[in-house]
CSV table of C-alpha atoms in Angstrom, one decimal:
chain,number,residue,atom,x,y,z
A,13,MET,CA,0.2,30.7,100.2
A,14,SER,CA,-1.5,34.3,100.4
A,15,LYS,CA,-0.2,37.0,97.4
A,16,ILE,CA,0.4,40.4,96.5
A,17,ALA,CA,-2.0,43.3,95.5
A,18,ASN,CA,1.5,45.0,93.1
A,19,VAL,CA,4.7,42.4,92.1
A,20,TRP,CA,6.8,45.5,89.3
A,21,VAL,CA,9.2,42.8,87.2
A,22,PHE,CA,12.0,44.1,85.3
A,23,SER,CA,14.9,41.8,83.7
A,24,ASP,CA,17.5,42.6,81.4
A,25,VAL,CA,18.6,40.0,79.7
A,26,GLU,CA,15.4,38.3,77.8
A,27,SER,CA,15.9,34.3,78.8
A,28,ARG,CA,15.1,35.5,82.4
A,29,GLN,CA,12.3,37.8,82.1
A,30,ALA,CA,10.0,34.5,81.1
A,31,GLU,CA,10.8,33.2,84.9
A,32,VAL,CA,10.3,36.4,86.5
A,33,LEU,CA,6.8,36.8,84.5
A,34,ALA,CA,6.1,34.1,85.8
A,35,GLY,CA,6.4,34.4,89.9
A,36,ALA,CA,5.2,37.9,89.2
A,37,ARG,CA,1.8,36.1,88.6
A,38,GLU,CA,2.2,33.9,91.1
A,39,LEU,CA,3.0,35.8,93.6
A,40,GLY,CA,0.5,39.3,92.6
A,41,ASP,CA,-2.2,40.2,91.7
A,42,THR,CA,-0.9,42.3,89.4
A,43,VAL,CA,1.1,42.6,87.8
A,44,SER,CA,4.1,45.4,86.1
A,45,ALA,CA,6.5,44.5,83.4
A,46,PHE,CA,8.9,47.8,83.0
A,47,VAL,CA,10.2,46.7,79.6
A,48,ILE,CA,13.7,49.1,76.8
A,49,GLY,CA,12.8,48.4,73.5
A,50,THR,CA,10.0,48.2,70.5
A,51,ASP,CA,6.5,46.9,70.3
A,52,GLY,CA,7.7,44.2,69.8
A,53,ASP,CA,9.2,44.0,73.7
A,54,VAL,CA,5.7,45.0,74.9
A,55,ALA,CA,4.3,42.3,73.0
A,56,LYS,CA,6.1,40.0,74.5
A,57,ALA,CA,6.0,41.2,77.6
A,58,TYR,CA,1.8,40.4,77.6
A,59,ALA,CA,2.6,36.4,75.8
A,60,GLN,CA,4.5,35.9,78.9
A,61,GLY,CA,1.9,37.4,81.9
A,62,ALA,CA,2.5,40.8,82.3
A,63,ASP,CA,-1.0,42.3,83.5
A,64,LYS,CA,0.7,46.0,81.9
A,65,VAL,CA,3.4,47.4,80.6
A,66,TYR,CA,5.8,50.5,81.5
A,67,LEU,CA,7.8,51.4,78.6
A,68,LEU,CA,10.7,53.4,79.0
A,69,GLY,CA,11.3,53.9,75.4
A,70,ALA,CA,13.7,52.9,72.7
A,71,ARG,CA,17.4,51.3,73.9
A,72,GLU,CA,19.5,53.8,74.3
A,73,THR,CA,22.9,52.7,74.3
A,74,SER,CA,24.8,56.0,76.1
A,75,ARG,CA,22.3,54.5,79.4
A,76,ILE,CA,23.4,51.3,81.3
A,77,VAL,CA,20.2,49.8,82.7
A,78,GLU,CA,20.9,50.6,86.6
A,79,ASP,CA,20.3,54.5,85.1
A,80,TYR,CA,16.3,53.5,84.7
A,81,ALA,CA,17.0,53.0,89.1
A,82,ASP,CA,14.9,56.7,89.5
A,83,THR,CA,12.6,56.2,86.6
A,84,MET,CA,11.5,53.0,87.9
A,85,ALA,CA,11.8,54.0,91.8
A,86,LYS,CA,9.1,57.1,90.0
A,87,ALA,CA,6.7,55.0,88.5
A,88,ILE,CA,6.7,52.6,91.4
A,89,SER,CA,6.1,54.4,94.5
A,90,GLU,CA,3.1,57.5,92.8
A,91,ALA,CA,1.3,53.6,91.4
A,92,ALA,CA,0.8,52.3,95.0
A,93,ASP,CA,1.9,52.4,98.5
A,94,SER,CA,3.1,48.7,98.6
A,95,ALA,CA,4.7,46.6,95.9
A,96,LEU,CA,6.9,43.6,95.1
A,97,ILE,CA,9.8,44.0,93.2
A,98,LEU,CA,11.3,41.2,91.8
A,99,LEU,CA,14.5,40.8,89.6
A,100,PRO,CA,16.6,38.0,88.2
A,101,GLY,CA,20.6,37.2,89.7
A,102,THR,CA,21.9,39.0,87.2
A,103,ARG,CA,24.7,40.7,87.4
A,104,CYS,CA,23.1,44.2,86.3
A,105,CYS,CA,19.8,43.4,87.8
A,106,LYS,CA,22.0,43.3,91.4
A,107,ALA,CA,23.2,46.7,91.6
A,108,LEU,CA,19.8,48.1,89.9
A,109,ALA,CA,17.8,46.5,93.3
A,110,SER,CA,20.4,48.3,95.5
A,111,LEU,CA,19.8,51.9,94.1
A,112,LEU,CA,16.2,50.9,93.8
A,113,GLY,CA,16.4,49.1,97.6
A,114,VAL,CA,17.8,53.0,98.5
A,115,LYS,CA,15.1,55.3,96.9
A,116,LEU,CA,12.0,53.2,97.5
A,117,LYS,CA,13.3,52.7,101.4
A,118,ALA,CA,12.6,49.5,100.6
A,119,GLY,CA,14.3,46.0,102.0
A,120,VAL,CA,16.4,43.8,99.9
A,121,VAL,CA,16.9,40.3,99.4
A,122,THR,CA,19.2,38.7,96.7
A,123,GLU,CA,19.6,35.1,95.3
A,124,ALA,CA,16.4,33.8,97.3
A,125,TYR,CA,15.4,30.9,96.2
A,126,ASP,CA,12.4,30.9,97.2
A,127,VAL,CA,9.8,33.6,98.1
A,128,THR,CA,6.4,33.4,98.9
A,129,VAL,CA,3.4,36.3,100.4
A,130,GLU,CA,2.1,35.7,103.9
A,131,ASP,CA,-0.2,38.4,106.2
A,132,GLY,CA,1.0,41.4,103.8
A,133,GLY,CA,4.9,40.3,104.0
A,134,VAL,CA,7.3,39.7,101.5
A,135,THR,CA,9.5,36.0,102.2
A,136,GLY,CA,12.9,35.1,101.2
A,137,LYS,CA,14.6,32.4,101.5
A,138,ARG,CA,18.9,31.9,100.7
A,139,MET,CA,22.1,29.8,101.5
A,140,VAL,CA,24.3,31.4,103.7
A,141,TYR,CA,27.4,30.6,104.7
A,142,GLY,CA,28.7,29.4,101.2
A,143,GLY,CA,25.7,27.2,101.6
A,144,LEU,CA,26.0,25.4,105.1
A,145,ALA,CA,23.0,27.2,106.2
A,146,HIS,CA,19.7,28.3,104.8
A,147,GLY,CA,18.6,31.9,105.9
A,148,GLN,CA,15.1,33.1,105.9
A,149,GLU,CA,14.1,37.2,105.4
A,150,LYS,CA,10.7,38.5,106.5
A,151,VAL,CA,10.7,42.8,104.6
A,152,ALA,CA,8.8,44.5,107.1
A,153,SER,CA,9.1,48.2,104.1
A,154,PRO,CA,6.7,48.3,101.8
A,155,PHE,CA,8.5,47.8,99.2
A,156,ALA,CA,10.5,45.0,98.4
A,157,VAL,CA,13.3,44.1,96.4
A,158,MET,CA,13.8,40.1,95.7
A,159,VAL,CA,16.8,39.9,93.4
A,160,VAL,CA,16.0,35.6,92.6
A,161,SER,CA,18.0,32.1,91.3
A,162,GLY,CA,18.2,31.0,87.9
A,163,GLY,CA,15.2,27.9,88.6
A,164,VAL,CA,13.1,28.9,91.0
A,165,PHE,CA,10.8,29.5,88.9
A,166,ALA,CA,9.0,27.7,85.8
A,167,PRO,CA,7.6,30.1,83.3
A,168,GLU,CA,4.6,29.1,82.2
A,169,SER,CA,3.4,28.7,78.3
A,170,GLU,CA,3.5,31.2,76.3
A,171,ASP,CA,0.7,33.8,74.9
A,172,ALA,CA,0.1,35.7,72.0
A,173,ALA,CA,-3.0,37.0,72.7
A,174,ARG,CA,-2.4,38.1,75.6
A,175,THR,CA,-2.6,42.6,75.8
A,176,GLY,CA,-2.9,45.2,78.6
A,177,GLU,CA,-2.0,48.6,79.4
A,178,THR,CA,0.7,50.4,77.9
A,179,ILE,CA,1.4,53.0,80.7
A,180,ASN,CA,5.6,55.2,78.6
A,181,VAL,CA,7.3,56.3,81.2
A,182,GLU,CA,9.8,59.2,80.9
A,183,PHE,CA,13.1,59.2,82.2
A,184,VAL,CA,14.3,60.1,85.4
A,185,ALA,CA,18.3,61.1,84.3
A,186,PRO,CA,20.3,60.1,88.3
A,187,LYS,CA,22.2,62.5,89.5
A,188,ALA,CA,25.1,61.1,89.0
A,189,ALA,CA,25.2,58.7,86.3
A,190,ILE,CA,27.5,56.5,85.1
A,191,LYS,CA,28.6,57.2,81.5
A,192,CYS,CA,29.1,55.0,79.1
A,193,LEU,CA,32.0,55.5,76.6
A,194,GLU,CA,32.3,52.8,74.8
A,195,ARG,CA,30.2,48.9,74.3
A,196,GLN,CA,32.3,45.8,73.8
A,197,PRO,CA,29.9,43.2,72.3
A,198,LYS,CA,29.9,39.9,74.5
A,199,GLN,CA,30.4,36.9,73.0
A,200,ALA,CA,26.9,35.5,72.3
A,201,THR,CA,25.2,32.5,73.9
A,202,GLN,CA,22.3,30.9,73.7
A,203,VAL,CA,21.7,29.0,76.8
A,204,ASP,CA,19.9,28.3,79.5
A,205,LEU,CA,20.5,25.8,81.9
A,206,GLY,CA,17.4,26.5,83.3
A,207,LYS,CA,15.4,25.1,80.6
A,208,ALA,CA,18.4,21.9,79.9
A,209,LYS,CA,17.4,18.6,80.4
A,210,ARG,CA,20.5,17.1,80.5
A,211,ILE,CA,23.8,19.6,82.0
A,212,VAL,CA,27.4,17.9,81.3
A,213,SER,CA,29.4,19.7,84.2
A,214,ILE,CA,32.9,20.2,84.4
A,215,GLY,CA,34.8,21.6,87.4
A,216,ARG,CA,39.6,22.1,87.9
A,217,GLY,CA,39.7,18.0,87.1
A,218,ILE,CA,39.8,20.0,83.0
A,219,ALA,CA,43.6,20.7,83.2
A,220,LYS,CA,43.5,22.9,80.4
A,221,LYS,CA,40.9,24.8,77.6
A,222,GLU,CA,40.9,22.7,75.1
A,223,ASP,CA,40.1,20.3,77.1
A,224,ILE,CA,36.5,21.4,78.1
A,225,ALA,CA,35.2,20.2,74.2
A,226,MET,CA,35.9,16.7,75.0
A,227,ALA,CA,33.0,17.0,77.3
A,228,GLU,CA,31.9,19.1,74.9
A,229,ALA,CA,31.3,15.3,72.8
A,230,LEU,CA,29.9,13.7,76.0
A,231,GLY,CA,27.2,16.5,75.8
A,232,ALA,CA,26.1,16.5,72.5
A,233,ALA,CA,26.3,12.0,72.5
A,234,ILE,CA,23.5,12.5,74.8
A,235,ASP,CA,21.7,15.7,74.1
A,236,ALA,CA,22.8,17.6,76.9
A,237,GLU,CA,24.2,20.9,77.7
A,238,LEU,CA,27.4,22.6,78.8
A,239,GLY,CA,28.0,23.5,82.5
A,240,CYS,CA,31.3,23.8,84.6
A,241,SER,CA,31.6,24.8,88.8
A,242,ARG,CA,32.4,28.2,90.0
A,243,PRO,CA,36.4,28.5,88.7
A,244,ILE,CA,35.5,27.8,85.1
A,245,ALA,CA,33.3,30.3,84.9
A,246,GLU,CA,35.3,33.3,87.5
A,247,SER,CA,38.9,32.1,87.7
A,248,GLU,CA,39.6,29.9,84.7
A,249,LYS,CA,37.1,32.1,82.1
A,250,TRP,CA,36.8,29.0,80.1
A,251,LEU,CA,32.5,29.6,79.8
A,252,GLU,CA,30.7,32.0,80.3
A,253,GLN,CA,28.8,32.9,83.1
A,254,GLU,CA,25.3,31.4,81.9
A,255,ARG,CA,26.7,28.6,82.8
A,256,TYR,CA,28.2,28.7,86.3
A,257,VAL,CA,26.6,26.5,88.0
A,258,GLY,CA,25.9,27.5,91.4
A,259,ILE,CA,24.3,29.3,94.6
A,260,SER,CA,25.3,32.7,93.2
A,261,GLY,CA,24.3,30.8,89.7
A,262,VAL,CA,22.4,28.9,87.8
A,263,MET,CA,19.9,26.8,89.8
A,264,PRO,CA,19.0,24.5,88.0
A,265,LYS,CA,16.8,21.2,88.0
A,266,PRO,CA,17.9,18.7,85.0
A,267,GLU,CA,16.4,15.1,85.1
A,268,LEU,CA,20.4,14.8,84.2
A,269,TYR,CA,23.6,15.6,86.3
A,270,LEU,CA,26.6,13.7,85.3
A,271,ALA,CA,29.3,16.0,87.7
A,272,LEU,CA,32.8,15.6,85.2
A,273,GLY,CA,35.8,16.9,87.5
A,274,ILE,CA,34.0,19.3,89.9
A,275,SER,CA,35.1,18.1,93.1
A,276,GLY,CA,30.7,18.8,95.2
A,277,GLN,CA,31.4,21.8,97.2
A,278,ILE,CA,28.5,23.2,99.0
A,279,GLN,CA,27.4,25.9,96.9
A,280,HIS,CA,28.1,23.8,94.3
A,281,MET,CA,26.2,20.6,95.0
A,282,VAL,CA,22.8,22.6,96.6
A,283,ALA,CA,22.6,24.4,93.2
A,284,ALA,CA,23.1,20.5,91.3
A,285,ASN,CA,21.1,18.7,94.1
A,286,SER,CA,18.7,19.9,91.9
A,287,ALA,CA,18.5,17.2,89.9
A,288,GLN,CA,16.4,13.7,89.3
A,289,VAL,CA,19.7,11.9,89.4
A,290,ILE,CA,22.9,13.1,89.3
A,291,VAL,CA,26.5,10.9,88.1
A,292,ALA,CA,30.0,11.8,89.6
A,293,VAL,CA,33.3,11.3,87.8
A,294,ASN,CA,35.4,11.9,89.9
A,295,LYS,CA,39.1,11.0,90.2
A,296,ASP,CA,39.1,11.2,94.3
A,297,LYS,CA,37.4,8.0,95.9
A,298,ASN,CA,36.6,10.5,98.9
A,299,ALA,CA,35.2,13.5,96.8
A,300,PRO,CA,33.0,14.7,98.6
A,301,ILE,CA,30.1,14.8,95.6
A,302,PHE,CA,30.0,11.0,95.9
A,303,GLN,CA,28.3,11.9,98.9
A,304,TYR,CA,25.5,13.8,97.0
A,305,ALA,CA,26.0,11.2,93.3
A,306,ASP,CA,23.4,8.6,92.4
A,307,TYR,CA,26.3,7.1,90.4
A,308,GLY,CA,29.8,7.7,90.8
A,309,ILE,CA,32.5,6.6,88.6
A,310,VAL,CA,36.4,7.0,90.2
A,311,GLY,CA,38.6,7.5,88.1
A,312,ASP,CA,40.2,8.9,85.5
A,313,LEU,CA,38.0,11.7,82.9
A,314,TYR,CA,40.9,11.4,80.5
A,315,LYS,CA,39.8,7.1,80.0
A,316,ILE,CA,35.9,7.5,80.5
A,317,VAL,CA,34.9,10.6,79.5
A,318,PRO,CA,36.0,9.4,76.1
A,319,ALA,CA,34.8,5.7,76.8
A,320,LEU,CA,31.7,7.1,77.5
A,321,THR,CA,31.4,9.1,74.5
A,322,ALA,CA,31.4,6.3,72.0
A,323,ALA,CA,29.2,4.1,74.5
A,324,PHE,CA,26.9,7.0,73.9
A,325,GLY,CA,27.4,6.7,70.7
A,326,GLU,CA,27.1,3.7,68.9
A,327,LYS,CA,23.2,4.1,70.5
């Protein structure tokens, strides 16, 4: 696979930075990272693969991520005539991607599960029609913005000895900024399903929020992270968005994916299908998930899950 000369990276979530930097090194000759923060954050970017760091200054509580679009676009356009901008699929970075697309007159591809460089052009593959089909989009503009799903690139081992050129960037205020009046801390989560070797994932088969503890107990017995289908995270809001497995969520590649009460809709299974082994528990023998599962148990998960937990707990 050929490479593009310049790749720029930014992540508003620390856990996704190493992933997109690894992708940038795979796709480009020179990797530049935008960093908001301290000298420690700059050193972290170098350790994870950046050749250059464009420091946007310290974190300002009055600014949101999208406020940096003008600053980033100016730095990118002044440094090169063409480039790939690689962003993780977080909510803030999706919004930032649209702004960069306008300011750089760049083609934008979101939720890409594969990115390639051929003949100087950048191509992104993504799911369309809710995962029923695959779409391939080649960006013809000099600048290309790719927003990648979680788990697309595997992070490289950090090298603390790596260093590079640091450029301090002057902030360019947007003409019509969103005014930040107040910030409220979000409940902290340390989950990174992209790195999990085992995942216990729950769906609508879980009747109430309190019953999630049953799945957590099974996860603890087999040393697995807790995941979920889209309704649990977005409709019920019982779990954090970071635990949502789907084409617009996380696309993990675990050794084991244990699905509890998940019907198996295509947009979920496209994301879960990279697991080495899929085990499904569902009371409906005709549930679509059994078409994907390596092993299936038809029955009441409220009886099966405690039994599995007890069995694994004895080992």
